[in-house]
GROMACS .gro file of N, CA and C in nm:
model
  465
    1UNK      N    1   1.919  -0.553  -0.023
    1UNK     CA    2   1.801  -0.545  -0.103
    1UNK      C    3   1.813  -0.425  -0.197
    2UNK      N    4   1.718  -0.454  -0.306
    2UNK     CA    5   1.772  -0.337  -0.388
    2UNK      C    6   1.641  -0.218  -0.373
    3UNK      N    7   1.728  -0.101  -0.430
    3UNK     CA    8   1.632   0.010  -0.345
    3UNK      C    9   1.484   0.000  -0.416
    4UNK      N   10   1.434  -0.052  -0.560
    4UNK     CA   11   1.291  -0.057  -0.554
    4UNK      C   12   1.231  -0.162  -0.522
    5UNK      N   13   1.324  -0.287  -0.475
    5UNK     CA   14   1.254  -0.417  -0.382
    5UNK      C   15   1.217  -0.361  -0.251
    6UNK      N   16   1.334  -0.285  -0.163
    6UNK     CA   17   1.282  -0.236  -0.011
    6UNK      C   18   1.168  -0.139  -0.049
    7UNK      N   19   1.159  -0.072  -0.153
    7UNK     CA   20   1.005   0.042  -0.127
    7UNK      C   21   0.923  -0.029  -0.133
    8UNK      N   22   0.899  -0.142  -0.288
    8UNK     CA   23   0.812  -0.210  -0.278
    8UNK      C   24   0.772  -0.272  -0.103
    9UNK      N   25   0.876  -0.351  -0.064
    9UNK     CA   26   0.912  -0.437   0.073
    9UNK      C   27   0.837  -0.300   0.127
   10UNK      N   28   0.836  -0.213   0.158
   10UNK     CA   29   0.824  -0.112   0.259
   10UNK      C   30   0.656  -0.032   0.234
   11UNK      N   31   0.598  -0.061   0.108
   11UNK     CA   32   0.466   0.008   0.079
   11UNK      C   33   0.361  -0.149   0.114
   12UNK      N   34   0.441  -0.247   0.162
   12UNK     CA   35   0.338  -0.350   0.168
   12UNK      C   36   0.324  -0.380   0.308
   13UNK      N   37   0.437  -0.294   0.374
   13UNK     CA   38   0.438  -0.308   0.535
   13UNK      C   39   0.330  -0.207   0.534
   14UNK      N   40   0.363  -0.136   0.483
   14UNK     CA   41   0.261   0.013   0.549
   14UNK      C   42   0.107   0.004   0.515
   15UNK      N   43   0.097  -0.101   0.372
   15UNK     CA   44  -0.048  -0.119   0.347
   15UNK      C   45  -0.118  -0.177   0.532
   16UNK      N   46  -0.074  -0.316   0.526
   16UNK     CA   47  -0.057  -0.386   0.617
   16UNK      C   48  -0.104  -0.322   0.702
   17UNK      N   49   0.005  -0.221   0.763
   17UNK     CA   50  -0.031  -0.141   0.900
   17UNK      C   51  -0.100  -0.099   0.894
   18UNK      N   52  -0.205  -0.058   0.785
   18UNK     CA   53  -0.312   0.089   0.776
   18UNK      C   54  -0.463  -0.076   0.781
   19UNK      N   55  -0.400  -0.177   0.733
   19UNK     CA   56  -0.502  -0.292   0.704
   19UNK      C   57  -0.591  -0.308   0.873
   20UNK      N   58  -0.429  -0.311   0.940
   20UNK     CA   59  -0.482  -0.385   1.060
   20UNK      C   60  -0.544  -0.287   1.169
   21UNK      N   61  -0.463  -0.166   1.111
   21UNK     CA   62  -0.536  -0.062   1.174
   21UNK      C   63  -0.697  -0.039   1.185
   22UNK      N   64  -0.747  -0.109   1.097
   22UNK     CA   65  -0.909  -0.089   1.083
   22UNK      C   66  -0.976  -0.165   1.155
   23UNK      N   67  -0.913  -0.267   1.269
   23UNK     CA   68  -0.932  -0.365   1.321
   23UNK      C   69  -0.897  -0.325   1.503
   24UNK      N   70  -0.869  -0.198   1.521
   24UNK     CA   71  -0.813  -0.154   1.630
   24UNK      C   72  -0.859   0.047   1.686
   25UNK      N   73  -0.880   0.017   1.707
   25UNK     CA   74  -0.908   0.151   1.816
   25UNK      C   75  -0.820   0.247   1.820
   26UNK      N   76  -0.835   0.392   1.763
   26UNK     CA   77  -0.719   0.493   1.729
   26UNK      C   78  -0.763   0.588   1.832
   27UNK      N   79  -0.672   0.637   1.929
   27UNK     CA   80  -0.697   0.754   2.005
   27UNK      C   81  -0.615   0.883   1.937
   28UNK      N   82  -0.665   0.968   2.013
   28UNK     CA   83  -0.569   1.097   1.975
   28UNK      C   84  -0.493   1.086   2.077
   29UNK      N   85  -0.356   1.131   2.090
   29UNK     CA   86  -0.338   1.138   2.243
   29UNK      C   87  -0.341   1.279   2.322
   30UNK      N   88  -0.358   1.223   2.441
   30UNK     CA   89  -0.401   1.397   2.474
   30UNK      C   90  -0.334   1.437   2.575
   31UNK      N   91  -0.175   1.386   2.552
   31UNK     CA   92  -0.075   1.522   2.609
   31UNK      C   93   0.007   1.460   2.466
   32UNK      N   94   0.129   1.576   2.476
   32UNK     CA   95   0.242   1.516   2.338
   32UNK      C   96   0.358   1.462   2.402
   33UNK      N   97   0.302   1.330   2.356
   33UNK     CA   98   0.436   1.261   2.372
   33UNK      C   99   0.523   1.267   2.265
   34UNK      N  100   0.562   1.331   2.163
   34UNK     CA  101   0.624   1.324   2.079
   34UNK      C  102   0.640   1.541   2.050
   35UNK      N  103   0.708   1.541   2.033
   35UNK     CA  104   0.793   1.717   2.034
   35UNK      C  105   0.945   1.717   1.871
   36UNK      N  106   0.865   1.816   1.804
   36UNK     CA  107   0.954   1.859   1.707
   36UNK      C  108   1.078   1.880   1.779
   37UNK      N  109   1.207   1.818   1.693
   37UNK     CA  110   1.329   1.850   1.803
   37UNK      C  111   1.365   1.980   1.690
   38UNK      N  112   1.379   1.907   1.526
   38UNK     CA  113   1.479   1.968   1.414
   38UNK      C  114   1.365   1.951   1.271
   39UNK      N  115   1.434   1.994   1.200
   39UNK     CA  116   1.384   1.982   1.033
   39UNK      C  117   1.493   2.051   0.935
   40UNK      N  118   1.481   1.948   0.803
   40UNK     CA  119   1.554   2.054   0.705
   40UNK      C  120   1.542   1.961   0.583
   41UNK      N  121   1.536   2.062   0.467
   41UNK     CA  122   1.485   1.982   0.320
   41UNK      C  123   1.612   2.051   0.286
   42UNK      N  124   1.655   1.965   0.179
   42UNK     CA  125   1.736   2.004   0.031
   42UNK      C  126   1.683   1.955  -0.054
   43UNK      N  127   1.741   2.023  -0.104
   43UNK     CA  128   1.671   2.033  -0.292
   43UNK      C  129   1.768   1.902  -0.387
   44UNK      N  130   1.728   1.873  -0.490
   44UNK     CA  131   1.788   1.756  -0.561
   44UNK      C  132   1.926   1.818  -0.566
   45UNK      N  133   1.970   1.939  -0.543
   45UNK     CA  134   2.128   1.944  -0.589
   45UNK      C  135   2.179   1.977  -0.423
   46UNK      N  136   2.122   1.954  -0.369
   46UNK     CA  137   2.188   1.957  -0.233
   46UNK      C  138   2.152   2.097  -0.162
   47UNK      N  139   2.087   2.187  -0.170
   47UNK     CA  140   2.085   2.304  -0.144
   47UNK      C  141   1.960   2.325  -0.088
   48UNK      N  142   1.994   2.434   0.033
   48UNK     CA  143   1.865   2.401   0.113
   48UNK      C  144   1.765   2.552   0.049
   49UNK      N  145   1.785   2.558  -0.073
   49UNK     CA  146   1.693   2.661  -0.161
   49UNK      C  147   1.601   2.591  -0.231
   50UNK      N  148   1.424   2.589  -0.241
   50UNK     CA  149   1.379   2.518  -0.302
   50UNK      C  150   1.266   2.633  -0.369
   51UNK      N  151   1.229   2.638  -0.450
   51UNK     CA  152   1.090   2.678  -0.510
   51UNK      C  153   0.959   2.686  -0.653
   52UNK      N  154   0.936   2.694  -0.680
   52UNK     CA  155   0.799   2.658  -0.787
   52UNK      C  156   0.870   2.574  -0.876
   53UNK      N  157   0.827   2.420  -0.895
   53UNK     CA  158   0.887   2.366  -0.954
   53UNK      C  159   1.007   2.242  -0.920
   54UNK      N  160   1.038   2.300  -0.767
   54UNK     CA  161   1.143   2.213  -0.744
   54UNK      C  162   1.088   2.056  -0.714
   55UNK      N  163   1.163   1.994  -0.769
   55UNK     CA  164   1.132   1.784  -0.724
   55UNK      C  165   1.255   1.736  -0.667
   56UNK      N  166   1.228   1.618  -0.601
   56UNK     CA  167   1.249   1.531  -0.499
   56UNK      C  168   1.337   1.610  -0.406
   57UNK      N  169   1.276   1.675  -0.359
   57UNK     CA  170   1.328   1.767  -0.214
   57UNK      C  171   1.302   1.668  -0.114
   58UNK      N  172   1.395   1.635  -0.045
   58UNK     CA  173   1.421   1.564   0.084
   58UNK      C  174   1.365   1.668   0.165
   59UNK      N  175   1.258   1.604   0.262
   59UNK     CA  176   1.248   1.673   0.385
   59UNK      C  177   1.328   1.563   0.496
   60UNK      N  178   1.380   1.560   0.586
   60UNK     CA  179   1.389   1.501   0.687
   60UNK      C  180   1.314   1.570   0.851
   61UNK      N  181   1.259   1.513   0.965
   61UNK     CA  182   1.154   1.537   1.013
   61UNK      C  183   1.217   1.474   1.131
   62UNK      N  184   1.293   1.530   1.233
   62UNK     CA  185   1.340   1.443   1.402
   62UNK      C  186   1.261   1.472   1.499
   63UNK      N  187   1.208   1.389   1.565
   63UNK     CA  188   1.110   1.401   1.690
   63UNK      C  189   1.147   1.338   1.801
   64UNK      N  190   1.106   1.376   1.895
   64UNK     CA  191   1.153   1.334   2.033
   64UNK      C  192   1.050   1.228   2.103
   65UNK      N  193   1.050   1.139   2.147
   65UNK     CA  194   0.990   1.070   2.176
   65UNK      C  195   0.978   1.137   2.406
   66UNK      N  196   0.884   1.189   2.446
   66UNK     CA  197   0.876   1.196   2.573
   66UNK      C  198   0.786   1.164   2.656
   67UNK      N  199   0.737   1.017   2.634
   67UNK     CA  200   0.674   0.936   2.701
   67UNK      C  201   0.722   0.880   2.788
   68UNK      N  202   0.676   0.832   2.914
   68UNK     CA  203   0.729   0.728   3.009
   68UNK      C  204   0.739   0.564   2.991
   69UNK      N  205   0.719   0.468   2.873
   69UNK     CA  206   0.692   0.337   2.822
   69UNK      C  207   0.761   0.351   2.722
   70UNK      N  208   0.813   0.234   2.650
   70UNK     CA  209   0.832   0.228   2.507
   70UNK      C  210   0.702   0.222   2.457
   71UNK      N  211   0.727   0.240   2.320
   71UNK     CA  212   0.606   0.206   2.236
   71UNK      C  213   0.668   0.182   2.077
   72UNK      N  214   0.539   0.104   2.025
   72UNK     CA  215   0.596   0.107   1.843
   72UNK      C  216   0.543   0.189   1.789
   73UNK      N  217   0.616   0.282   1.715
   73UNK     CA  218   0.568   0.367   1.597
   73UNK      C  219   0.582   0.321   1.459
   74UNK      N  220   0.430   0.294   1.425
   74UNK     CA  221   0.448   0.229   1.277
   74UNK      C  222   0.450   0.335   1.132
   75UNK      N  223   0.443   0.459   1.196
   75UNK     CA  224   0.468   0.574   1.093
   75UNK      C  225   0.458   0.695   1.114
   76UNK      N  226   0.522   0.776   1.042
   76UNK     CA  227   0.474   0.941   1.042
   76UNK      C  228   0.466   0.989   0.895
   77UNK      N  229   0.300   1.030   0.885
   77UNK     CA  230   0.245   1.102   0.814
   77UNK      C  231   0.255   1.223   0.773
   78UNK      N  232   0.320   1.272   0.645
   78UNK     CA  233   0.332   1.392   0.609
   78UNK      C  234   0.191   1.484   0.591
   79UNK      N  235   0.120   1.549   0.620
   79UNK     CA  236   0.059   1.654   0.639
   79UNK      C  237   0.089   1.779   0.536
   80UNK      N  238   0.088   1.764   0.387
   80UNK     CA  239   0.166   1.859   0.314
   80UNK      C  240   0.032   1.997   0.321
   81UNK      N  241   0.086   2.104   0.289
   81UNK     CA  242   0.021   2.241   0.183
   81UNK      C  243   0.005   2.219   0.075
   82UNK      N  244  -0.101   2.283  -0.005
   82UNK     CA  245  -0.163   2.264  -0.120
   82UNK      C  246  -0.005   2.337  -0.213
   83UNK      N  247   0.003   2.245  -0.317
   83UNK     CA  248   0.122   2.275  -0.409
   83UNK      C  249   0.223   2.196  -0.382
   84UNK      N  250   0.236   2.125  -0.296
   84UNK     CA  251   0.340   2.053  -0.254
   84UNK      C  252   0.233   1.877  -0.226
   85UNK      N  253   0.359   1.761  -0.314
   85UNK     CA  254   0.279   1.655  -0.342
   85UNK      C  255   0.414   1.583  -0.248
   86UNK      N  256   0.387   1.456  -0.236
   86UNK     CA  257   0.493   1.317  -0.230
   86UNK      C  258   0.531   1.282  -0.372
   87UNK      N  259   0.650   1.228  -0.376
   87UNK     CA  260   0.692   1.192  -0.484
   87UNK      C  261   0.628   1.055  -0.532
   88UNK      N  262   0.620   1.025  -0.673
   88UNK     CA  263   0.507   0.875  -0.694
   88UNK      C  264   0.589   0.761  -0.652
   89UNK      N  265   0.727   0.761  -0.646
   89UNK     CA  266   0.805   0.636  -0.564
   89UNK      C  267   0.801   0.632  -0.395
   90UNK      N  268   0.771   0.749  -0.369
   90UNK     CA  269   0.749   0.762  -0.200
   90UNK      C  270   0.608   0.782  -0.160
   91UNK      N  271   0.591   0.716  -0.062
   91UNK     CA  272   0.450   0.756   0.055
   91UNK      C  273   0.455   0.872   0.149
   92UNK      N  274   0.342   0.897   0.142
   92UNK     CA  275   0.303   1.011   0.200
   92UNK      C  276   0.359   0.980   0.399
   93UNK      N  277   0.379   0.844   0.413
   93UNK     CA  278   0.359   0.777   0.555
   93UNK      C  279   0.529   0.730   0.530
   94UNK      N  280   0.603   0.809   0.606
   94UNK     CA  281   0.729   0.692   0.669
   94UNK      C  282   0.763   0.646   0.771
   95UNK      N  283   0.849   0.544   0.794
   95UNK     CA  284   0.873   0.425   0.847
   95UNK      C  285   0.959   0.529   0.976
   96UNK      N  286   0.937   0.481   1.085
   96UNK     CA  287   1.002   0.546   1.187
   96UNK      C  288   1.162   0.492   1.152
   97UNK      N  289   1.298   0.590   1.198
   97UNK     CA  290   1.418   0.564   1.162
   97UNK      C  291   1.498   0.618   1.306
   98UNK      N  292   1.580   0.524   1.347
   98UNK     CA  293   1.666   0.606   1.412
   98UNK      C  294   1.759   0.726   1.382
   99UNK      N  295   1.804   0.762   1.448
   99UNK     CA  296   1.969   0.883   1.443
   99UNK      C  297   2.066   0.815   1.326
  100UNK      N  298   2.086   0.674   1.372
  100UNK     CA  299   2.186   0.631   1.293
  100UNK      C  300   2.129   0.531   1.178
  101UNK      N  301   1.985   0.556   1.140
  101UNK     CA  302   1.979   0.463   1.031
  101UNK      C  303   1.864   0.351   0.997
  102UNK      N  304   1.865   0.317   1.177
  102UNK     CA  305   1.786   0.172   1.168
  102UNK      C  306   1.638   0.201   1.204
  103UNK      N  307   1.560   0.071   1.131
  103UNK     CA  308   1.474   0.078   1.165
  103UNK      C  309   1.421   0.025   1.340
  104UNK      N  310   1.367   0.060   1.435
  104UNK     CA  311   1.372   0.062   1.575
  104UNK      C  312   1.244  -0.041   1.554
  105UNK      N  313   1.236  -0.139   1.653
  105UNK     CA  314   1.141  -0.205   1.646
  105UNK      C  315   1.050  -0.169   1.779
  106UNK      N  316   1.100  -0.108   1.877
  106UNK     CA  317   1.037   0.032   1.976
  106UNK      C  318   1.117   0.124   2.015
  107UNK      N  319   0.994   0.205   2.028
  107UNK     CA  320   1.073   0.369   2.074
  107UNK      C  321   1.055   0.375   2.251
  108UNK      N  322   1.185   0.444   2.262
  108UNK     CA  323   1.200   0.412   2.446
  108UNK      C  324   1.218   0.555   2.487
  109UNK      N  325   1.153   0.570   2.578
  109UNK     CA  326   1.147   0.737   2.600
  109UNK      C  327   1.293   0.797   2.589
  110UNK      N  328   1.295   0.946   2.541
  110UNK     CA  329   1.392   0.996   2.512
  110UNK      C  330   1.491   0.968   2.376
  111UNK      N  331   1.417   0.874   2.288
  111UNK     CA  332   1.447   0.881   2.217
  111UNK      C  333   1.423   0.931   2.089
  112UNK      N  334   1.528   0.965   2.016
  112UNK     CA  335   1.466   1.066   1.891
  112UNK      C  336   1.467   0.993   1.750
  113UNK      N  337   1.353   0.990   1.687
  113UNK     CA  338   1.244   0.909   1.542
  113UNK      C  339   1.274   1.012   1.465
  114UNK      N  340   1.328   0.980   1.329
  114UNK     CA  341   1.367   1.037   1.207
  114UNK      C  342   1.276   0.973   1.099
  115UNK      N  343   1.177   1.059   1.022
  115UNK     CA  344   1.128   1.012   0.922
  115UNK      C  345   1.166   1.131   0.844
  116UNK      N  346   1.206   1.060   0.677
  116UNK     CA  347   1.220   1.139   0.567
  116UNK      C  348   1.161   1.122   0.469
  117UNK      N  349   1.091   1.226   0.361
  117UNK     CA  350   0.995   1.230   0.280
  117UNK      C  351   1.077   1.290   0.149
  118UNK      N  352   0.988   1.247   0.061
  118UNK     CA  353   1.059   1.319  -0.120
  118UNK      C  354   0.967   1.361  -0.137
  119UNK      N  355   0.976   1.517  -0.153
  119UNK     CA  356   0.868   1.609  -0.224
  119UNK      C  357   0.862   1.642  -0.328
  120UNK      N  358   0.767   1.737  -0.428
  120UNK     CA  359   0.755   1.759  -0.533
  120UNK      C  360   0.710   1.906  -0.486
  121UNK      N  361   0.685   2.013  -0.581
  121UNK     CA  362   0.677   2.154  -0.545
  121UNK      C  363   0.609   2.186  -0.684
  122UNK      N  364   0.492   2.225  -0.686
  122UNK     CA  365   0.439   2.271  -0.816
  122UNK      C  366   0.450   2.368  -0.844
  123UNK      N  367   0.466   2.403  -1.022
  123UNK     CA  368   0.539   2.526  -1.078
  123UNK      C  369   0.453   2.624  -1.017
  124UNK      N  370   0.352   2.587  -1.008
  124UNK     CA  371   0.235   2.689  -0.987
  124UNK      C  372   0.203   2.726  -0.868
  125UNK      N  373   0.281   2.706  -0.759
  125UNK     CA  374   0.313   2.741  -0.594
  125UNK      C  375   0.369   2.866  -0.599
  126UNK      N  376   0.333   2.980  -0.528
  126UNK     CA  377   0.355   3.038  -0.507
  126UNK      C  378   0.480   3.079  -0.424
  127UNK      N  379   0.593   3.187  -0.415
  127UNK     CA  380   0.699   3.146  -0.328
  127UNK      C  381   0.671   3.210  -0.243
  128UNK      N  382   0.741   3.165  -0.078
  128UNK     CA  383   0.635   3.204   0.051
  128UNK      C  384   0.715   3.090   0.115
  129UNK      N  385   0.631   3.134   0.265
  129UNK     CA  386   0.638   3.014   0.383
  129UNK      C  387   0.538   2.924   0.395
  130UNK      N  388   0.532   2.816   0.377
  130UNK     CA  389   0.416   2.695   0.406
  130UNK      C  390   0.466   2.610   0.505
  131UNK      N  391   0.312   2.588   0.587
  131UNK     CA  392   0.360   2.491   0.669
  131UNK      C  393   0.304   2.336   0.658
  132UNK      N  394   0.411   2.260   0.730
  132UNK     CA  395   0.346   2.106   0.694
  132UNK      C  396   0.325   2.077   0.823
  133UNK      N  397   0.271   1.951   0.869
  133UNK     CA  398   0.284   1.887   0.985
  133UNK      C  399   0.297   1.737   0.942
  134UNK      N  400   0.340   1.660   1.064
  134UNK     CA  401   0.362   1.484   1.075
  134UNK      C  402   0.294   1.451   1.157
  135UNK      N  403   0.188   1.346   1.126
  135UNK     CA  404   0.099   1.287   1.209
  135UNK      C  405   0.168   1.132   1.239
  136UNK      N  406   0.196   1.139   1.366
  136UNK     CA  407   0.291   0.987   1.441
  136UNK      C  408   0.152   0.920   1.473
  137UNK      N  409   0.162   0.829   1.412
  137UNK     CA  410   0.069   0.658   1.474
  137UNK      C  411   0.175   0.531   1.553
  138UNK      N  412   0.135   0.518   1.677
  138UNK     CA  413   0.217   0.449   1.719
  138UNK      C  414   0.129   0.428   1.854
  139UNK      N  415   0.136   0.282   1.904
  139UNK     CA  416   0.066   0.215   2.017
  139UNK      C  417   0.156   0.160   2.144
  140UNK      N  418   0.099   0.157   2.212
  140UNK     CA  419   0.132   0.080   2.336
  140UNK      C  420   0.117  -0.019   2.373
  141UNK      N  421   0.108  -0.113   2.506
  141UNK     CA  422   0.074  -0.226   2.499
  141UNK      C  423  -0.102  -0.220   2.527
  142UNK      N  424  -0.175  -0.133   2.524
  142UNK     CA  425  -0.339  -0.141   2.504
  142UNK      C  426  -0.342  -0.052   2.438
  143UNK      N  427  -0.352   0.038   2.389
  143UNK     CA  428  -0.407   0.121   2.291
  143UNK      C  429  -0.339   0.159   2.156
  144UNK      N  430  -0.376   0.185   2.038
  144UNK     CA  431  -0.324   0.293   1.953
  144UNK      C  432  -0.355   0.430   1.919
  145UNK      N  433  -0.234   0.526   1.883
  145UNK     CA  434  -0.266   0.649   1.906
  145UNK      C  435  -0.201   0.732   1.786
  146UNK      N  436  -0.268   0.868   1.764
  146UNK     CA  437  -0.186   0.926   1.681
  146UNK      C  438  -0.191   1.044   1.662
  147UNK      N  439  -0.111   1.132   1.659
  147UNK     CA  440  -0.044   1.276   1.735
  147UNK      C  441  -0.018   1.378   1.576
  148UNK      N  442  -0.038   1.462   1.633
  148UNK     CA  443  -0.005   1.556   1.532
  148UNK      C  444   0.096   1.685   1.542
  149UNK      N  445   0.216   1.693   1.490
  149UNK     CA  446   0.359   1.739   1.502
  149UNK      C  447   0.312   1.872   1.423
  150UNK      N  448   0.327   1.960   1.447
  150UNK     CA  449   0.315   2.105   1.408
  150UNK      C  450   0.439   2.178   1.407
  151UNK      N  451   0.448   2.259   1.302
  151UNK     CA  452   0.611   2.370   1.329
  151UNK      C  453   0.688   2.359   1.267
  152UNK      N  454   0.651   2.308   1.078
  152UNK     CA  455   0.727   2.266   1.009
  152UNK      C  456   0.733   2.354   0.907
  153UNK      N  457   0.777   2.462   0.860
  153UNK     CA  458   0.809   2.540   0.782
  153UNK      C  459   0.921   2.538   0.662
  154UNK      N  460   0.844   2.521   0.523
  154UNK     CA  461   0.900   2.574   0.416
  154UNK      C  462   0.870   2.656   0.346
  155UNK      N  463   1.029   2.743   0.328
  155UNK     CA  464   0.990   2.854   0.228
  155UNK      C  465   1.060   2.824   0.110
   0.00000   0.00000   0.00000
């Protein structure tokens, strides 16, 4: 598929998910099943230096899944700081990813969910440490739930 058929393909899954979501019961969950493992952005030239001004900075975002069940995770939500946007070809919400690539159709404990985001950095940001977080939505076989990932630092 070509890469603006799968975004398209991929912003109509996610409408979808947020559709049916309104139709279903959202908990918080209240231990973390999900734990920051890693993080790291580069900048459009590959360099993990970014500031006022910089665009489509890759963040990538690995989490640990440490629940006792599988479950589906239908996304993780970027949580940005003021000055820092999503890029207009990317969502703020990505698609859970394995280690090697694929999309997982469930997550089985111990396993680790890769979502990656394209940022934008406004000239007018100050340079500094900001933090982001990822909010994981993802259900079980009775409930849906969704968690909030803290400990994400860019400077």
């Amino acid at each position: 598929m070509k890469p603006a058929k799968s975004r398209r393909v991929l912003g109509v899954l996610l409408a979808l998910c947020a559709f049916i979501s309104l139709f279903t019961t959202t908990h918080t969950a209240e231990s973390q099943a999900f734990t920051l493992i890693s993080y790291e952005y580069k900048s459009s030239a590959g360099t993990e230096e970014i500031y006022p001004g910089s665009r489509n900075v890759v963040l990538t975002v690995n989490v640990k899944y440490r629940g006792n069940s599988q479950v589906y995770v239908s996304a993780g939500c970027i949580n940005l700081p003021e000055g820092f946007t999503t890029t207009y070809t990317y969502s703020s919400c990505a698609p859970p990813e394995s280690t090697s690539g694929e999309v997982p159709n469930y997550v089985q404990p111990g396993d680790v969910v890769v979502f990656t985001y394209h940022l934008h950095v406004s000239r007018n940001t100050a340079p500094g440490a900001y933090e982001a977080s990822v909010t994981v939505h993802y259900r079980d076989e009775s409930s849906s739930y969704s968690e909030n990932i803290t400990g994400i630092q860019i400077t």
